Amino acid sequence: MGCGEPATDSPVAQLVPAKPENKPENKPENNPAASTAEITTPRVQPQPQHQSPPQEIRKQEFREHKVRKEVAPVDETLIPQVFLTADHSAMCRVRVGDQLPAITLPQLSGGEAELASFQGDKATVVLFWQEDPWMSEMALKDLAALKDLSADIAPFDDVAVVGIAVKQAEADIQTTLKEAGAEFPQLLDNDGKAFNQVGMVKLPRVYVLDATGKIVWFDLEYSASTWRELKQTLETLAAGK
């Protein structure tokens, strides 16, 4: 459109008729019959089309630019495999790939709690244990030392640890925990029914769960090799972003 041509397609031009050339303005005194509505009706200003309210714009921007936390898949080939003899396999009611049963038990600190409530963001270590000459105490000491491994397992806050004391008196539990320096949460399986849902005999028993609660590694009893494989499993899970 040339700069000298009238903007006939302008919204203003469509709403307000152009004044006739060389003719007096259509004022009330010149045209008594003019409609009062035509005289008093204010001109309608054109509104921008398709303009959302500010709050809707903000919502749309949030939807378009929302950043989601991407979780890197865990390379399960780096997690040690669990090898069991036929006898040991017969002692297990849950295995790698399974979920632990829903367990609710009294806490040593008081009240009851669901085992799932202690789940870590990247990994959870569950230790079923009984007082014995050395294996349970070694397991408790090693798990208590996980806080000192934050340089290797970073961040440690994403790895949770919970113990389940099986068929033990509270006074004995307190003594063992104090000697081991273990201050992580403890649940009390006073009658052994919780442990009976996952296996039989051969304690202590360690299970490592991933962020979804799935068992990715476990071991019966406890030894130096248990600790090495446990640490490798946690390092692999903690490496996920």
PDB file of C-alpha atoms in Angstrom:
ATOM      1  CA  MET A   1       0.000   0.000   0.000  1.00  0.00           C
ATOM      2  CA  GLY A   2       1.386   3.405  -0.965  1.00  0.00           C
ATOM      3  CA  CYS A   3       1.881   6.045   1.688  1.00  0.00           C
ATOM      4  CA  GLY A   4      -0.673   8.322  -0.028  1.00  0.00           C
ATOM      5  CA  GLU A   5      -3.463   5.757  -0.234  1.00  0.00           C
ATOM      6  CA  PRO A   6      -6.148   5.632   2.458  1.00  0.00           C
ATOM      7  CA  ALA A   7      -5.925   2.736   4.910  1.00  0.00           C
ATOM      8  CA  THR A   8      -9.313   1.339   3.915  1.00  0.00           C
ATOM      9  CA  ASP A   9      -8.610  -1.990   5.542  1.00  0.00           C
ATOM     10  CA  SER A  10      -7.678  -0.391   8.884  1.00  0.00           C
ATOM     11  CA  PRO A  11      -9.965  -1.385  11.778  1.00  0.00           C
ATOM     12  CA  VAL A  12     -10.446   2.282  12.599  1.00  0.00           C
ATOM     13  CA  ALA A  13     -11.445   3.059   9.049  1.00  0.00           C
ATOM     14  CA  GLN A  14     -13.994   0.277   9.084  1.00  0.00           C
ATOM     15  CA  LEU A  15     -15.537   1.397  12.349  1.00  0.00           C
ATOM     16  CA  VAL A  16     -15.624   5.201  11.714  1.00  0.00           C
ATOM     17  CA  PRO A  17     -16.965   6.347   8.302  1.00  0.00           C
ATOM     18  CA  ALA A  18     -14.816   8.856   6.485  1.00  0.00           C
ATOM     19  CA  LYS A  19     -16.124  12.444   6.445  1.00  0.00           C
ATOM     20  CA  PRO A  20     -17.526  13.595   3.086  1.00  0.00           C
ATOM     21  CA  GLU A  21     -15.284  16.090   1.407  1.00  0.00           C
ATOM     22  CA  ASN A  22     -16.451  19.768   1.226  1.00  0.00           C
ATOM     23  CA  LYS A  23     -19.513  19.020   3.321  1.00  0.00           C
ATOM     24  CA  PRO A  24     -20.372  20.387   6.752  1.00  0.00           C
ATOM     25  CA  GLU A  25     -19.829  18.064   9.679  1.00  0.00           C
ATOM     26  CA  ASN A  26     -22.893  16.100  10.736  1.00  0.00           C
ATOM     27  CA  LYS A  27     -23.295  17.936  14.028  1.00  0.00           C
ATOM     28  CA  PRO A  28     -26.595  18.035  15.972  1.00  0.00           C
ATOM     29  CA  GLU A  29     -27.199  21.657  15.161  1.00  0.00           C
ATOM     30  CA  ASN A  30     -26.827  20.964  11.432  1.00  0.00           C
ATOM     31  CA  ASN A  31     -28.870  17.749  11.451  1.00  0.00           C
ATOM     32  CA  PRO A  32     -31.576  17.744  14.142  1.00  0.00           C
ATOM     33  CA  ALA A  33     -32.799  14.333  12.947  1.00  0.00           C
ATOM     34  CA  ALA A  34     -29.471  12.685  13.694  1.00  0.00           C
ATOM     35  CA  SER A  35     -29.823   9.676  15.966  1.00  0.00           C
ATOM     36  CA  THR A  36     -28.838  10.312  19.532  1.00  0.00           C
ATOM     37  CA  ALA A  37     -27.253   6.863  19.587  1.00  0.00           C
ATOM     38  CA  GLU A  38     -25.088   7.749  16.604  1.00  0.00           C
ATOM     39  CA  ILE A  39     -23.917  10.920  18.321  1.00  0.00           C
ATOM     40  CA  THR A  40     -23.307   9.629  21.808  1.00  0.00           C
ATOM     41  CA  THR A  41     -21.903   6.186  21.047  1.00  0.00           C
ATOM     42  CA  PRO A  42     -18.149   6.324  21.761  1.00  0.00           C
ATOM     43  CA  ARG A  43     -15.764   5.170  19.145  1.00  0.00           C
ATOM     44  CA  VAL A  44     -14.530   1.621  19.683  1.00  0.00           C
ATOM     45  CA  GLN A  45     -10.768   1.375  19.754  1.00  0.00           C
ATOM     46  CA  PRO A  46      -9.421  -1.671  17.958  1.00  0.00           C
ATOM     47  CA  GLN A  47      -7.938  -4.281  20.284  1.00  0.00           C
ATOM     48  CA  PRO A  48      -4.862  -6.311  19.448  1.00  0.00           C
ATOM     49  CA  GLN A  49      -5.873  -9.754  18.313  1.00  0.00           C
ATOM     50  CA  HIS A  50      -4.870 -13.054  20.069  1.00  0.00           C
ATOM     51  CA  GLN A  51      -3.282 -11.360  23.080  1.00  0.00           C
ATOM     52  CA  SER A  52      -3.351 -13.573  26.197  1.00  0.00           C
ATOM     53  CA  PRO A  53      -3.614 -12.139  29.684  1.00  0.00           C
ATOM     54  CA  PRO A  54      -0.233 -11.805  31.408  1.00  0.00           C
ATOM     55  CA  GLN A  55      -0.855 -14.756  33.719  1.00  0.00           C
ATOM     56  CA  GLU A  56      -1.671 -17.000  30.763  1.00  0.00           C
ATOM     57  CA  ILE A  57       1.518 -15.902  29.026  1.00  0.00           C
ATOM     58  CA  ARG A  58       3.529 -16.814  32.100  1.00  0.00           C
ATOM     59  CA  LYS A  59       1.859 -20.208  32.317  1.00  0.00           C
ATOM     60  CA  GLN A  60       2.551 -20.880  28.650  1.00  0.00           C
ATOM     61  CA  GLU A  61       6.186 -19.874  29.021  1.00  0.00           C
ATOM     62  CA  PHE A  62       6.509 -22.152  32.010  1.00  0.00           C
ATOM     63  CA  ARG A  63       5.047 -25.052  30.062  1.00  0.00           C
ATOM     64  CA  GLU A  64       7.338 -24.422  27.093  1.00  0.00           C
ATOM     65  CA  HIS A  65      10.549 -23.809  29.036  1.00  0.00           C
ATOM     66  CA  LYS A  66      10.112 -26.086  32.033  1.00  0.00           C
ATOM     67  CA  VAL A  67      13.359 -27.972  32.623  1.00  0.00           C
ATOM     68  CA  ARG A  68      12.919 -31.560  33.682  1.00  0.00           C
ATOM     69  CA  LYS A  69      15.551 -33.431  35.644  1.00  0.00           C
ATOM     70  CA  GLU A  70      16.866 -36.123  33.344  1.00  0.00           C
ATOM     71  CA  VAL A  71      17.792 -39.366  35.102  1.00  0.00           C
ATOM     72  CA  ALA A  72      20.632 -41.240  33.464  1.00  0.00           C
ATOM     73  CA  PRO A  73      19.897 -44.964  33.224  1.00  0.00           C
ATOM     74  CA  VAL A  74      22.003 -47.083  35.540  1.00  0.00           C
ATOM     75  CA  ASP A  75      24.477 -49.359  33.789  1.00  0.00           C
ATOM     76  CA  GLU A  76      23.486 -52.572  35.551  1.00  0.00           C
ATOM     77  CA  THR A  77      26.381 -54.417  33.926  1.00  0.00           C
ATOM     78  CA  LEU A  78      28.602 -52.615  36.451  1.00  0.00           C
ATOM     79  CA  ILE A  79      26.664 -54.058  39.385  1.00  0.00           C
ATOM     80  CA  PRO A  80      28.197 -57.308  40.664  1.00  0.00           C
ATOM     81  CA  GLN A  81      26.185 -60.415  39.864  1.00  0.00           C
ATOM     82  CA  VAL A  82      24.674 -62.429  42.673  1.00  0.00           C
ATOM     83  CA  PHE A  83      25.782 -66.061  42.571  1.00  0.00           C
ATOM     84  CA  LEU A  84      24.023 -68.476  44.909  1.00  0.00           C
ATOM     85  CA  THR A  85      24.442 -72.147  45.619  1.00  0.00           C
ATOM     86  CA  ALA A  86      21.323 -74.272  45.411  1.00  0.00           C
ATOM     87  CA  ASP A  87      21.131 -74.348  49.211  1.00  0.00           C
ATOM     88  CA  HIS A  88      21.453 -70.583  49.521  1.00  0.00           C
ATOM     89  CA  SER A  89      18.937 -69.980  46.742  1.00  0.00           C
ATOM     90  CA  ALA A  90      16.417 -72.083  48.665  1.00  0.00           C
ATOM     91  CA  MET A  91      16.820 -69.671  51.592  1.00  0.00           C
ATOM     92  CA  CYS A  92      15.699 -66.656  49.495  1.00  0.00           C
ATOM     93  CA  ARG A  93      12.109 -65.574  48.935  1.00  0.00           C
ATOM     94  CA  VAL A  94      13.069 -62.388  47.047  1.00  0.00           C
ATOM     95  CA  ARG A  95      15.866 -61.952  44.531  1.00  0.00           C
ATOM     96  CA  VAL A  96      17.382 -59.437  42.131  1.00  0.00           C
ATOM     97  CA  GLY A  97      14.611 -57.751  40.162  1.00  0.00           C
ATOM     98  CA  ASP A  98      12.022 -58.162  42.934  1.00  0.00           C
ATOM     99  CA  GLN A  99      10.599 -55.561  45.292  1.00  0.00           C
ATOM    100  CA  LEU A 100      10.888 -56.043  49.027  1.00  0.00           C
ATOM    101  CA  PRO A 101       7.519 -56.745  50.658  1.00  0.00           C
ATOM    102  CA  ALA A 102       5.636 -53.843  52.190  1.00  0.00           C
ATOM    103  CA  ILE A 103       6.942 -53.865  55.756  1.00  0.00           C
ATOM    104  CA  THR A 104       5.742 -51.760  58.690  1.00  0.00           C
ATOM    105  CA  LEU A 105       7.586 -52.214  61.988  1.00  0.00           C
ATOM    106  CA  PRO A 106       8.215 -50.452  65.299  1.00  0.00           C
ATOM    107  CA  GLN A 107      11.188 -48.100  65.297  1.00  0.00           C
ATOM    108  CA  LEU A 108      13.924 -48.294  67.886  1.00  0.00           C
ATOM    109  CA  SER A 109      13.425 -44.551  68.348  1.00  0.00           C
ATOM    110  CA  GLY A 110       9.686 -45.032  68.964  1.00  0.00           C
ATOM    111  CA  GLY A 111       6.540 -45.293  66.890  1.00  0.00           C
ATOM    112  CA  GLU A 112       6.047 -47.321  63.739  1.00  0.00           C
ATOM    113  CA  ALA A 113       7.331 -46.715  60.223  1.00  0.00           C
ATOM    114  CA  GLU A 114       7.073 -48.219  56.770  1.00  0.00           C
ATOM    115  CA  LEU A 115      10.315 -49.513  55.340  1.00  0.00           C
ATOM    116  CA  ALA A 116       9.522 -47.681  52.076  1.00  0.00           C
ATOM    117  CA  SER A 117       9.535 -44.345  53.936  1.00  0.00           C
ATOM    118  CA  PHE A 118      13.329 -44.588  54.264  1.00  0.00           C
ATOM    119  CA  GLN A 119      13.934 -44.966  50.521  1.00  0.00           C
ATOM    120  CA  GLY A 120      16.839 -42.915  49.150  1.00  0.00           C
ATOM    121  CA  ASP A 121      16.738 -40.883  45.961  1.00  0.00           C
ATOM    122  CA  LYS A 122      19.303 -43.112  44.237  1.00  0.00           C
ATOM    123  CA  ALA A 123      19.808 -46.155  46.453  1.00  0.00           C
ATOM    124  CA  THR A 124      18.686 -47.758  49.682  1.00  0.00           C
ATOM    125  CA  VAL A 125      20.626 -50.270  51.769  1.00  0.00           C
ATOM    126  CA  VAL A 126      18.518 -52.570  53.966  1.00  0.00           C
ATOM    127  CA  LEU A 127      20.361 -54.657  56.550  1.00  0.00           C
ATOM    128  CA  PHE A 128      18.571 -57.513  58.325  1.00  0.00           C
ATOM    129  CA  TRP A 129      20.736 -58.468  61.279  1.00  0.00           C
ATOM    130  CA  GLN A 130      21.005 -60.398  64.510  1.00  0.00           C
ATOM    131  CA  GLU A 131      23.580 -60.279  67.246  1.00  0.00           C
ATOM    132  CA  ASP A 132      26.445 -62.645  66.405  1.00  0.00           C
ATOM    133  CA  PRO A 133      30.165 -62.930  67.193  1.00  0.00           C
ATOM    134  CA  TRP A 134      31.304 -60.579  64.423  1.00  0.00           C
ATOM    135  CA  MET A 135      29.429 -60.500  61.058  1.00  0.00           C
ATOM    136  CA  SER A 136      26.550 -58.221  62.034  1.00  0.00           C
ATOM    137  CA  GLU A 137      28.821 -55.857  63.900  1.00  0.00           C
ATOM    138  CA  MET A 138      31.133 -55.655  60.871  1.00  0.00           C
ATOM    139  CA  ALA A 139      28.166 -54.884  58.620  1.00  0.00           C
ATOM    140  CA  LEU A 140      26.905 -52.197  60.991  1.00  0.00           C
ATOM    141  CA  LYS A 141      30.354 -50.600  61.196  1.00  0.00           C
ATOM    142  CA  ASP A 142      30.795 -50.564  57.416  1.00  0.00           C
ATOM    143  CA  LEU A 143      27.373 -49.046  56.806  1.00  0.00           C
ATOM    144  CA  ALA A 144      28.016 -46.438  59.486  1.00  0.00           C
ATOM    145  CA  ALA A 145      31.240 -45.583  57.648  1.00  0.00           C
ATOM    146  CA  LEU A 146      29.376 -44.793  54.416  1.00  0.00           C
ATOM    147  CA  LYS A 147      29.189 -41.154  55.508  1.00  0.00           C
ATOM    148  CA  ASP A 148      32.983 -41.055  55.324  1.00  0.00           C
ATOM    149  CA  LEU A 149      32.852 -42.242  51.707  1.00  0.00           C
ATOM    150  CA  SER A 150      31.062 -39.169  50.378  1.00  0.00           C
ATOM    151  CA  ALA A 151      34.049 -38.408  48.155  1.00  0.00           C
ATOM    152  CA  ASP A 152      33.534 -41.739  46.380  1.00  0.00           C
ATOM    153  CA  ILE A 153      29.751 -41.960  46.609  1.00  0.00           C
ATOM    154  CA  ALA A 154      28.558 -38.469  45.858  1.00  0.00           C
ATOM    155  CA  PRO A 155      26.233 -37.233  47.004  1.00  0.00           C
ATOM    156  CA  PHE A 156      25.820 -39.580  49.970  1.00  0.00           C
ATOM    157  CA  ASP A 157      22.540 -37.882  50.837  1.00  0.00           C
ATOM    158  CA  ASP A 158      21.006 -39.772  47.902  1.00  0.00           C
ATOM    159  CA  VAL A 159      21.868 -43.151  49.501  1.00  0.00           C
ATOM    160  CA  ALA A 160      19.731 -44.199  52.491  1.00  0.00           C
ATOM    161  CA  VAL A 161      20.594 -46.891  55.035  1.00  0.00           C
ATOM    162  CA  VAL A 162      18.179 -48.664  57.359  1.00  0.00           C
ATOM    163  CA  GLY A 163      18.686 -51.609  59.694  1.00  0.00           C
ATOM    164  CA  ILE A 164      16.136 -54.233  60.732  1.00  0.00           C
ATOM    165  CA  ALA A 165      17.019 -55.999  63.983  1.00  0.00           C
ATOM    166  CA  VAL A 166      15.568 -59.512  63.947  1.00  0.00           C
ATOM    167  CA  LYS A 167      14.421 -61.167  67.212  1.00  0.00           C
ATOM    168  CA  GLN A 168      16.536 -59.133  69.601  1.00  0.00           C
ATOM    169  CA  ALA A 169      15.975 -57.403  72.898  1.00  0.00           C
ATOM    170  CA  GLU A 170      16.141 -53.620  72.695  1.00  0.00           C
ATOM    171  CA  ALA A 171      18.876 -53.444  75.327  1.00  0.00           C
ATOM    172  CA  ASP A 172      21.080 -55.784  73.263  1.00  0.00           C
ATOM    173  CA  ILE A 173      20.353 -53.786  70.103  1.00  0.00           C
ATOM    174  CA  GLN A 174      21.375 -50.548  71.792  1.00  0.00           C
ATOM    175  CA  THR A 175      24.622 -52.099  73.015  1.00  0.00           C
ATOM    176  CA  THR A 176      25.554 -53.496  69.586  1.00  0.00           C
ATOM    177  CA  LEU A 177      24.748 -50.238  67.808  1.00  0.00           C
ATOM    178  CA  LYS A 178      26.806 -48.241  70.273  1.00  0.00           C
ATOM    179  CA  GLU A 179      29.813 -50.529  69.825  1.00  0.00           C
ATOM    180  CA  ALA A 180      29.486 -50.318  66.041  1.00  0.00           C
ATOM    181  CA  GLY A 181      28.932 -46.552  66.009  1.00  0.00           C
ATOM    182  CA  ALA A 182      25.830 -47.099  63.872  1.00  0.00           C
ATOM    183  CA  GLU A 183      23.362 -44.222  64.093  1.00  0.00           C
ATOM    184  CA  PHE A 184      21.199 -44.897  61.036  1.00  0.00           C
ATOM    185  CA  PRO A 185      17.467 -45.775  61.523  1.00  0.00           C
ATOM    186  CA  GLN A 186      16.597 -49.148  63.018  1.00  0.00           C
ATOM    187  CA  LEU A 187      13.332 -51.090  62.778  1.00  0.00           C
ATOM    188  CA  LEU A 188      12.443 -53.894  65.196  1.00  0.00           C
ATOM    189  CA  ASP A 189      11.385 -57.244  63.740  1.00  0.00           C
ATOM    190  CA  ASN A 190      10.621 -58.664  67.171  1.00  0.00           C
ATOM    191  CA  ASP A 191       8.971 -61.892  66.021  1.00  0.00           C
ATOM    192  CA  GLY A 192      10.985 -62.403  62.823  1.00  0.00           C
ATOM    193  CA  LYS A 193       7.906 -62.291  60.582  1.00  0.00           C
ATOM    194  CA  ALA A 194       9.233 -59.456  58.424  1.00  0.00           C
ATOM    195  CA  PHE A 195      12.467 -61.287  57.680  1.00  0.00           C
ATOM    196  CA  ASN A 196      10.476 -64.460  57.025  1.00  0.00           C
ATOM    197  CA  GLN A 197       8.918 -62.687  54.036  1.00  0.00           C
ATOM    198  CA  VAL A 198      12.307 -62.246  52.362  1.00  0.00           C
ATOM    199  CA  GLY A 199      14.260 -65.325  53.448  1.00  0.00           C
ATOM    200  CA  MET A 200      15.309 -67.694  56.196  1.00  0.00           C
ATOM    201  CA  VAL A 201      18.413 -68.147  58.365  1.00  0.00           C
ATOM    202  CA  LYS A 202      21.804 -66.849  57.192  1.00  0.00           C
ATOM    203  CA  LEU A 203      21.956 -63.417  58.802  1.00  0.00           C
ATOM    204  CA  PRO A 204      23.076 -60.696  58.434  1.00  0.00           C
ATOM    205  CA  ARG A 205      21.596 -60.124  54.996  1.00  0.00           C
ATOM    206  CA  VAL A 206      22.117 -56.968  52.916  1.00  0.00           C
ATOM    207  CA  TYR A 207      19.807 -55.746  50.135  1.00  0.00           C
ATOM    208  CA  VAL A 208      20.488 -52.784  47.846  1.00  0.00           C
ATOM    209  CA  LEU A 209      17.462 -51.161  46.209  1.00  0.00           C
ATOM    210  CA  ASP A 210      17.554 -48.724  43.300  1.00  0.00           C
ATOM    211  CA  ALA A 211      15.554 -45.476  43.100  1.00  0.00           C
ATOM    212  CA  THR A 212      12.389 -47.422  42.224  1.00  0.00           C
ATOM    213  CA  GLY A 213      12.735 -49.815  45.171  1.00  0.00           C
ATOM    214  CA  LYS A 214      13.843 -52.743  43.017  1.00  0.00           C
ATOM    215  CA  ILE A 215      16.459 -55.129  44.418  1.00  0.00           C
ATOM    216  CA  VAL A 216      19.606 -54.810  42.300  1.00  0.00           C
ATOM    217  CA  TRP A 217      22.032 -56.693  44.551  1.00  0.00           C
ATOM    218  CA  PHE A 218      22.058 -58.640  47.819  1.00  0.00           C
ATOM    219  CA  ASP A 219      24.228 -61.006  49.840  1.00  0.00           C
ATOM    220  CA  LEU A 220      23.806 -63.576  52.584  1.00  0.00           C
ATOM    221  CA  GLU A 221      25.943 -63.264  55.703  1.00  0.00           C
ATOM    222  CA  TYR A 222      28.787 -60.718  55.563  1.00  0.00           C
ATOM    223  CA  SER A 223      32.456 -60.630  54.642  1.00  0.00           C
ATOM    224  CA  ALA A 224      35.104 -58.393  53.082  1.00  0.00           C
ATOM    225  CA  SER A 225      33.906 -59.408  49.610  1.00  0.00           C
ATOM    226  CA  THR A 226      30.364 -58.387  50.590  1.00  0.00           C
ATOM    227  CA  TRP A 227      31.631 -54.907  51.408  1.00  0.00           C
ATOM    228  CA  ARG A 228      33.530 -54.593  48.109  1.00  0.00           C
ATOM    229  CA  GLU A 229      30.491 -55.593  46.055  1.00  0.00           C
ATOM    230  CA  LEU A 230      28.184 -53.432  48.156  1.00  0.00           C
ATOM    231  CA  LYS A 231      30.402 -50.389  47.637  1.00  0.00           C
ATOM    232  CA  GLN A 232      30.652 -51.045  43.882  1.00  0.00           C
ATOM    233  CA  THR A 233      26.864 -51.328  43.641  1.00  0.00           C
ATOM    234  CA  LEU A 234      26.310 -48.055  45.485  1.00  0.00           C
ATOM    235  CA  GLU A 235      28.907 -46.240  43.386  1.00  0.00           C
ATOM    236  CA  THR A 236      27.139 -47.406  40.230  1.00  0.00           C
ATOM    237  CA  LEU A 237      23.707 -46.283  41.440  1.00  0.00           C
ATOM    238  CA  ALA A 238      25.014 -42.968  42.780  1.00  0.00           C
ATOM    239  CA  ALA A 239      26.622 -42.194  39.414  1.00  0.00           C
ATOM    240  CA  GLY A 240      23.170 -41.745  37.840  1.00  0.00           C
ATOM    241  CA  LYS A 241      22.206 -38.102  37.329  1.00  0.00           C
TER     242      LYS A 241
END
